[in-house]
Short mmCIF file of C-alpha atoms in Angstrom, two decimals:
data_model
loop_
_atom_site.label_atom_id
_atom_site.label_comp_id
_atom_site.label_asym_id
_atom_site.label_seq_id
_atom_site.Cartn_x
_atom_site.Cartn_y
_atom_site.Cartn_z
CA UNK A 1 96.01 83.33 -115.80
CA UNK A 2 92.01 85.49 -115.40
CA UNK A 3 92.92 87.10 -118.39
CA UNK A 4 95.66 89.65 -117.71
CA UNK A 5 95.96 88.72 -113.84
CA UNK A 6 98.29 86.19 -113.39
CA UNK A 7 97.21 83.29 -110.49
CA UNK A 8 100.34 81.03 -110.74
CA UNK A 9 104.00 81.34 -111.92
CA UNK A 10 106.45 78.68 -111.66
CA UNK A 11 104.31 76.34 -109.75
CA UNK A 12 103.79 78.77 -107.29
CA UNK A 13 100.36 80.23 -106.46
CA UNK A 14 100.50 84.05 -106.45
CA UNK A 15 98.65 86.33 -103.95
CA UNK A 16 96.03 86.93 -106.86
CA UNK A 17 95.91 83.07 -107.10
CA UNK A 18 94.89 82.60 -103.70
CA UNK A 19 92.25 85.37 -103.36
CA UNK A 20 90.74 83.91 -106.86
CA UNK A 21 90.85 80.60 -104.61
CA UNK A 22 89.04 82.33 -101.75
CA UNK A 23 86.33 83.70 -103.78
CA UNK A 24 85.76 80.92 -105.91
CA UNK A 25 85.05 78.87 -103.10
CA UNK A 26 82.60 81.44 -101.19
CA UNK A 27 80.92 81.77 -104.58
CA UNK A 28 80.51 77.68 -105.02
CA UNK A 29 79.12 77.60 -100.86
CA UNK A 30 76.36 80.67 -101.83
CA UNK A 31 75.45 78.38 -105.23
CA UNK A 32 75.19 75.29 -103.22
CA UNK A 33 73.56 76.83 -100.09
CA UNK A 34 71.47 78.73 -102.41
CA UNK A 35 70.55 75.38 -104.39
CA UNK A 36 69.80 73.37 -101.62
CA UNK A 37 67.42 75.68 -99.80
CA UNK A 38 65.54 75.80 -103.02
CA UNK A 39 65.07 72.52 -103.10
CA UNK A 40 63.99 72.17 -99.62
CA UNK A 41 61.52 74.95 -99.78
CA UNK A 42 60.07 72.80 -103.33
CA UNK A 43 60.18 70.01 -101.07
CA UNK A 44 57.97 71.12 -98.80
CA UNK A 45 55.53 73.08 -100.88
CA UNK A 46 55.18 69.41 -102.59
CA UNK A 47 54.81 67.86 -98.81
CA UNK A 48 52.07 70.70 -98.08
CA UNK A 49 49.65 70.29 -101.16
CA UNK A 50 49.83 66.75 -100.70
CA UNK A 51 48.18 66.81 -97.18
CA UNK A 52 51.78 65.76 -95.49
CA UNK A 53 51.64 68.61 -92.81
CA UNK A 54 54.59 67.02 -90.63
CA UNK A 55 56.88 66.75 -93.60
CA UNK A 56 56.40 70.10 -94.99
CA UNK A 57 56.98 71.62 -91.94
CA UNK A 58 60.49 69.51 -91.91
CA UNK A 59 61.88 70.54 -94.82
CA UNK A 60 60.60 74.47 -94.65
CA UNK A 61 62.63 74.54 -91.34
CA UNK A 62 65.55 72.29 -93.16
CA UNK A 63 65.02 75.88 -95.68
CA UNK A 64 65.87 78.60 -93.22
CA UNK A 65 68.65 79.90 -91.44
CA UNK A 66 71.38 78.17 -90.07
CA UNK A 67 71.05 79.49 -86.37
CA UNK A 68 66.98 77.79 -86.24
CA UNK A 69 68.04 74.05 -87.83
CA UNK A 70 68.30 75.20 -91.30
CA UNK A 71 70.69 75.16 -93.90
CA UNK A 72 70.42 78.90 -95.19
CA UNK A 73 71.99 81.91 -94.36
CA UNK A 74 69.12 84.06 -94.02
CA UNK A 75 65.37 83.16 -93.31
CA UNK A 76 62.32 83.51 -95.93
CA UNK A 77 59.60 85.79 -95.11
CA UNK A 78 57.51 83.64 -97.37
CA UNK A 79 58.60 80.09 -95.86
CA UNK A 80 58.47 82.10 -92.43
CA UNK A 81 54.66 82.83 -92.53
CA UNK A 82 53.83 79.60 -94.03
CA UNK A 83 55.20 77.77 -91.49
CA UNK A 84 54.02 79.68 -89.02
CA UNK A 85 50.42 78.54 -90.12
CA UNK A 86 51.23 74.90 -89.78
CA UNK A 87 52.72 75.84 -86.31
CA UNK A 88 49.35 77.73 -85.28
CA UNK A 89 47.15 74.65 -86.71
CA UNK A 90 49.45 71.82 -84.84
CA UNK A 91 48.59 74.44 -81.59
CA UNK A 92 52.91 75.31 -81.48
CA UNK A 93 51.71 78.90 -81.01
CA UNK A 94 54.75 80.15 -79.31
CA UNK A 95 56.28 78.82 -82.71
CA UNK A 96 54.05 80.54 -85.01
CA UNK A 97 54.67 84.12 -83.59
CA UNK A 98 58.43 83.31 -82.80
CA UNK A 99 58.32 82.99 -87.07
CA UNK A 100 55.96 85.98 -87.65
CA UNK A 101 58.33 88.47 -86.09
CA UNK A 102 61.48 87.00 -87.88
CA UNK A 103 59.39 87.82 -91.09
CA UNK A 104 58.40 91.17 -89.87
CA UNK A 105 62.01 91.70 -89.04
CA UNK A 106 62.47 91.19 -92.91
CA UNK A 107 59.93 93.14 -94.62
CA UNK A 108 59.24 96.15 -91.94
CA UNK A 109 56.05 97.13 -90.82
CA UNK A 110 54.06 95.24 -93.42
CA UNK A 111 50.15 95.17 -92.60
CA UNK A 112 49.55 91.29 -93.28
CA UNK A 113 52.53 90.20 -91.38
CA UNK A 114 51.33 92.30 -87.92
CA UNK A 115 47.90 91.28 -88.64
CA UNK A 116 48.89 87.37 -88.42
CA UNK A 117 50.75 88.05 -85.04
CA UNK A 118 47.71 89.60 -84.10
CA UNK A 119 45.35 86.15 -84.76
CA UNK A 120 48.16 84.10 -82.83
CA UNK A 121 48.46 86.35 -80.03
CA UNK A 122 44.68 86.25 -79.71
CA UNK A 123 44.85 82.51 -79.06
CA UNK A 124 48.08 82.69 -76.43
CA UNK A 125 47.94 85.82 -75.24
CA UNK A 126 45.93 87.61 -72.22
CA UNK A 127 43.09 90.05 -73.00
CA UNK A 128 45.29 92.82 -71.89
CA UNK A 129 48.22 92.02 -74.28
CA UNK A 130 46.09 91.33 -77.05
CA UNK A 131 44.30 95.10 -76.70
CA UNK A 132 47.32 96.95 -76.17
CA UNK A 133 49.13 95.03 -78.98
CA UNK A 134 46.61 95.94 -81.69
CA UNK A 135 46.07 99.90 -79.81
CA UNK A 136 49.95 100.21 -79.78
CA UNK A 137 49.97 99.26 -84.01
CA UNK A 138 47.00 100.92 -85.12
CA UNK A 139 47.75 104.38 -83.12
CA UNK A 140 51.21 104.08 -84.98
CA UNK A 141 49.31 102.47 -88.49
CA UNK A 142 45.77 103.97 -88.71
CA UNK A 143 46.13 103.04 -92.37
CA UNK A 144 45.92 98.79 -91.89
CA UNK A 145 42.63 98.40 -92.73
CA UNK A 146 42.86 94.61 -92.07
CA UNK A 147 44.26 94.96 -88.44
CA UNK A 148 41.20 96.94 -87.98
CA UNK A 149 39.06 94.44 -89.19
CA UNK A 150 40.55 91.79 -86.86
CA UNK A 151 41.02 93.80 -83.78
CA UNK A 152 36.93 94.78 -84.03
CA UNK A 153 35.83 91.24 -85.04
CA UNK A 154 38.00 90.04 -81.57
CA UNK A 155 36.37 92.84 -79.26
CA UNK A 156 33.22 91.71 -80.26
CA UNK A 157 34.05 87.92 -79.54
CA UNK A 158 35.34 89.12 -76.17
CA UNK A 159 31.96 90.63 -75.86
CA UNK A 160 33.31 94.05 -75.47
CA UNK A 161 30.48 95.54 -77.76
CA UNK A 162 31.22 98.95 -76.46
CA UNK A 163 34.79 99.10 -77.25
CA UNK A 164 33.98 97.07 -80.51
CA UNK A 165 31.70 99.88 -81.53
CA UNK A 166 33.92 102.75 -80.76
CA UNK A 167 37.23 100.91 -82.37
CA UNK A 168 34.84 100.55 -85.10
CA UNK A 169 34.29 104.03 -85.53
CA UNK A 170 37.60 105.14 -85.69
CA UNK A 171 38.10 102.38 -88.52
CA UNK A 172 35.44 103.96 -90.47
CA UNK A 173 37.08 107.66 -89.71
CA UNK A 174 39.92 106.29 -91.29
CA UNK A 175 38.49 104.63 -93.76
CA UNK A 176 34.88 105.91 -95.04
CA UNK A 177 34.83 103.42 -97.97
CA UNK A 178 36.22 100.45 -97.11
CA UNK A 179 33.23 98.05 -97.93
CA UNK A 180 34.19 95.62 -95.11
CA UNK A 181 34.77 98.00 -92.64
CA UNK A 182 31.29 99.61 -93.57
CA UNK A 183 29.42 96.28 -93.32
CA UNK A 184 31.09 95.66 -90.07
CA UNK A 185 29.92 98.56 -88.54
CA UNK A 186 26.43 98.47 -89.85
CA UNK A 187 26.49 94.90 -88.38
CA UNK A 188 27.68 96.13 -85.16
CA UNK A 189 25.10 99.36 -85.12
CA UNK A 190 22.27 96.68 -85.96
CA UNK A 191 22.95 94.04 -83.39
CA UNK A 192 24.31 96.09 -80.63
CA UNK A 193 24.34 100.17 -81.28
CA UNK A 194 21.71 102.31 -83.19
CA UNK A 195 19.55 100.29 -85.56
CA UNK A 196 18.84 103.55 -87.53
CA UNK A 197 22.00 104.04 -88.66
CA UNK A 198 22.43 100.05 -89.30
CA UNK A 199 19.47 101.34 -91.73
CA UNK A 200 21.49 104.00 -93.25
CA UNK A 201 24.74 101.97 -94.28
CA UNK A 202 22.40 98.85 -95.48
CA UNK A 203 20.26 101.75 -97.29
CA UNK A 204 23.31 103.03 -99.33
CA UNK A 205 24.11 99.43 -99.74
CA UNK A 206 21.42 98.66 -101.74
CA UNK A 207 21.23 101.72 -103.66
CA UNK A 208 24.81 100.93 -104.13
CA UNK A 209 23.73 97.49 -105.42
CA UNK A 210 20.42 97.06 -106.41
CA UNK A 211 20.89 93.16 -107.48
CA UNK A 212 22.28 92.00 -104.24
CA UNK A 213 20.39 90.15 -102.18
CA UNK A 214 22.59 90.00 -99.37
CA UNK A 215 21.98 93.75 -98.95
CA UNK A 216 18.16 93.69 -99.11
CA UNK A 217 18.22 91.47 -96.28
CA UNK A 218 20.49 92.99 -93.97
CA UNK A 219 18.42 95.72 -94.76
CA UNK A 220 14.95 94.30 -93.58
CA UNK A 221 16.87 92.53 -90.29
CA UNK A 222 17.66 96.16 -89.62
CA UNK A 223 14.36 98.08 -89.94
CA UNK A 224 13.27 95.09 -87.89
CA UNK A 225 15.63 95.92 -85.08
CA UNK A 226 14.58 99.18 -85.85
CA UNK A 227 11.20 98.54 -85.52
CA UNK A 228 9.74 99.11 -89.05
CA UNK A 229 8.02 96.62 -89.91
CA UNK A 230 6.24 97.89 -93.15
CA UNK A 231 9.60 99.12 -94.11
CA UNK A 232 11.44 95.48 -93.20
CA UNK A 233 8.26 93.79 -95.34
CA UNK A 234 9.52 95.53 -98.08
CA UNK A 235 13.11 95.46 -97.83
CA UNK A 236 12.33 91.37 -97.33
CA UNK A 237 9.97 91.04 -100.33
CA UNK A 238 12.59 93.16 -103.00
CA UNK A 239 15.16 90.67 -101.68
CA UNK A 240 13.36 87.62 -102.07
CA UNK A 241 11.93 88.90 -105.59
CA UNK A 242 15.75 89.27 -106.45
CA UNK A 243 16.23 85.37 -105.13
CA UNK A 244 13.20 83.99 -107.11
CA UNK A 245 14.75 85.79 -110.25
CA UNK A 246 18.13 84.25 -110.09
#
């Protein structure tokens, strides 16, 4: 008997008997399944900090789903991402972004995840597919401030200092106070744009923070680009005042 329910009578298993059977045993599968994937995924963590790259990346597959080599039922964003890392480094780039989108197909339209794709794509994929991967997800996301970041940072690689410029731009339009975003564009205004406003954004940097000397210097670079001298002097001797200090 399950308390009031009875399973067997007479040496005879009832209906109830058998569906307790039946749901007993998916219940002990999950447990196991559920056990064992654990342990794989501890496994590998273990393999990973210990410098065993090969190993790790064993038993994190071992950990996911059934239908990829793996002994779970459903794949692990976490696991999925991580592995895809040791994928990119052994150069298995297909790999890597085969694993990304299974992990975006988890969690959605998360920024990090589309932002990783992005970095493999850049190393296996054409110049066209790369653009119109990051325009398609940032005309859809203007709020991933980090797939900005990445798509600028790869225009200007490509040497596209035009488009790198105006992608900045709209980054900035999107987000006026993203310190990152800011310094990239006042690094991008310095080096390939309009000094002067390089000398706006490193301006408000310093006023920002007084005590950095990063800021003083990218300062005086730009009034040098600029051509102020006087004005770079300065910018160069407050910074350097700031370095003999600390």
């Amino acid at each position: 008997n399950l308390h009031k329910t009875q399973l067997k009578f007479h040496g005879s298993i009832k209906r109830s008997g058998v569906l307790f059977l039946a749901l007993s045993l998916v219940a002990s599968i999950f447990f196991v399944q559920s056990a064992a994937v654990t342990l794989l995924h501890t496994l590998g963590d273990k393999s990973l900090n210990s410098g065993n790259v090969e190993q790790a990346a064993h038993y994190y597959t071992l950990s996911g789903p059934l239908g990829s080599g793996g002994v779970g039922l459903l794949s692990n964003p976490n696991v999925d991402t991580t592995l895809a890392k040791l994928h990119e480094q052994q150069g298995n780039l297909e790999e890597a972004e085969q694993l990304l989108w299974r992990a975006a197909e988890r969690v959605g339209r998360d920024e990090r995840v589309y932002m990783l794709i992005g970095q493999v794509k850049q190393l296996r994929s054409s110049r066209m597919v790369v653009d119109t991967y990051y325009t398609d997800n940032l005309l859809n996301n203007p709020e991933w401030s980090l797939v900005w970041e990445d798509y600028i940072a790869w225009l200007k690689r490509q040497q596209l200092f035009d488009a790198s410029i105006a992608a900045s731009e709209h980054a900035i339009a999107y987000h006026p106070s993203n310190p990152r975003l800011v310094l990239q564009y006042g690094l991008l205004m310095m080096e390939f744009g309009e000094p002067a406003i390089a000398v706006e954004i490193f301006t408000q940097m310093t006023e920002a923070m007084p005590n950095d000397l990063t800021s003083w210097m990218l300062l005086s670079k730009a009034h040098t680009m600029a051509g102020n001298q006087d004005a770079a002097k300065q910018a160069f001797d407050r910074g350097n005042s700031l370095q003999n200090r600390n």
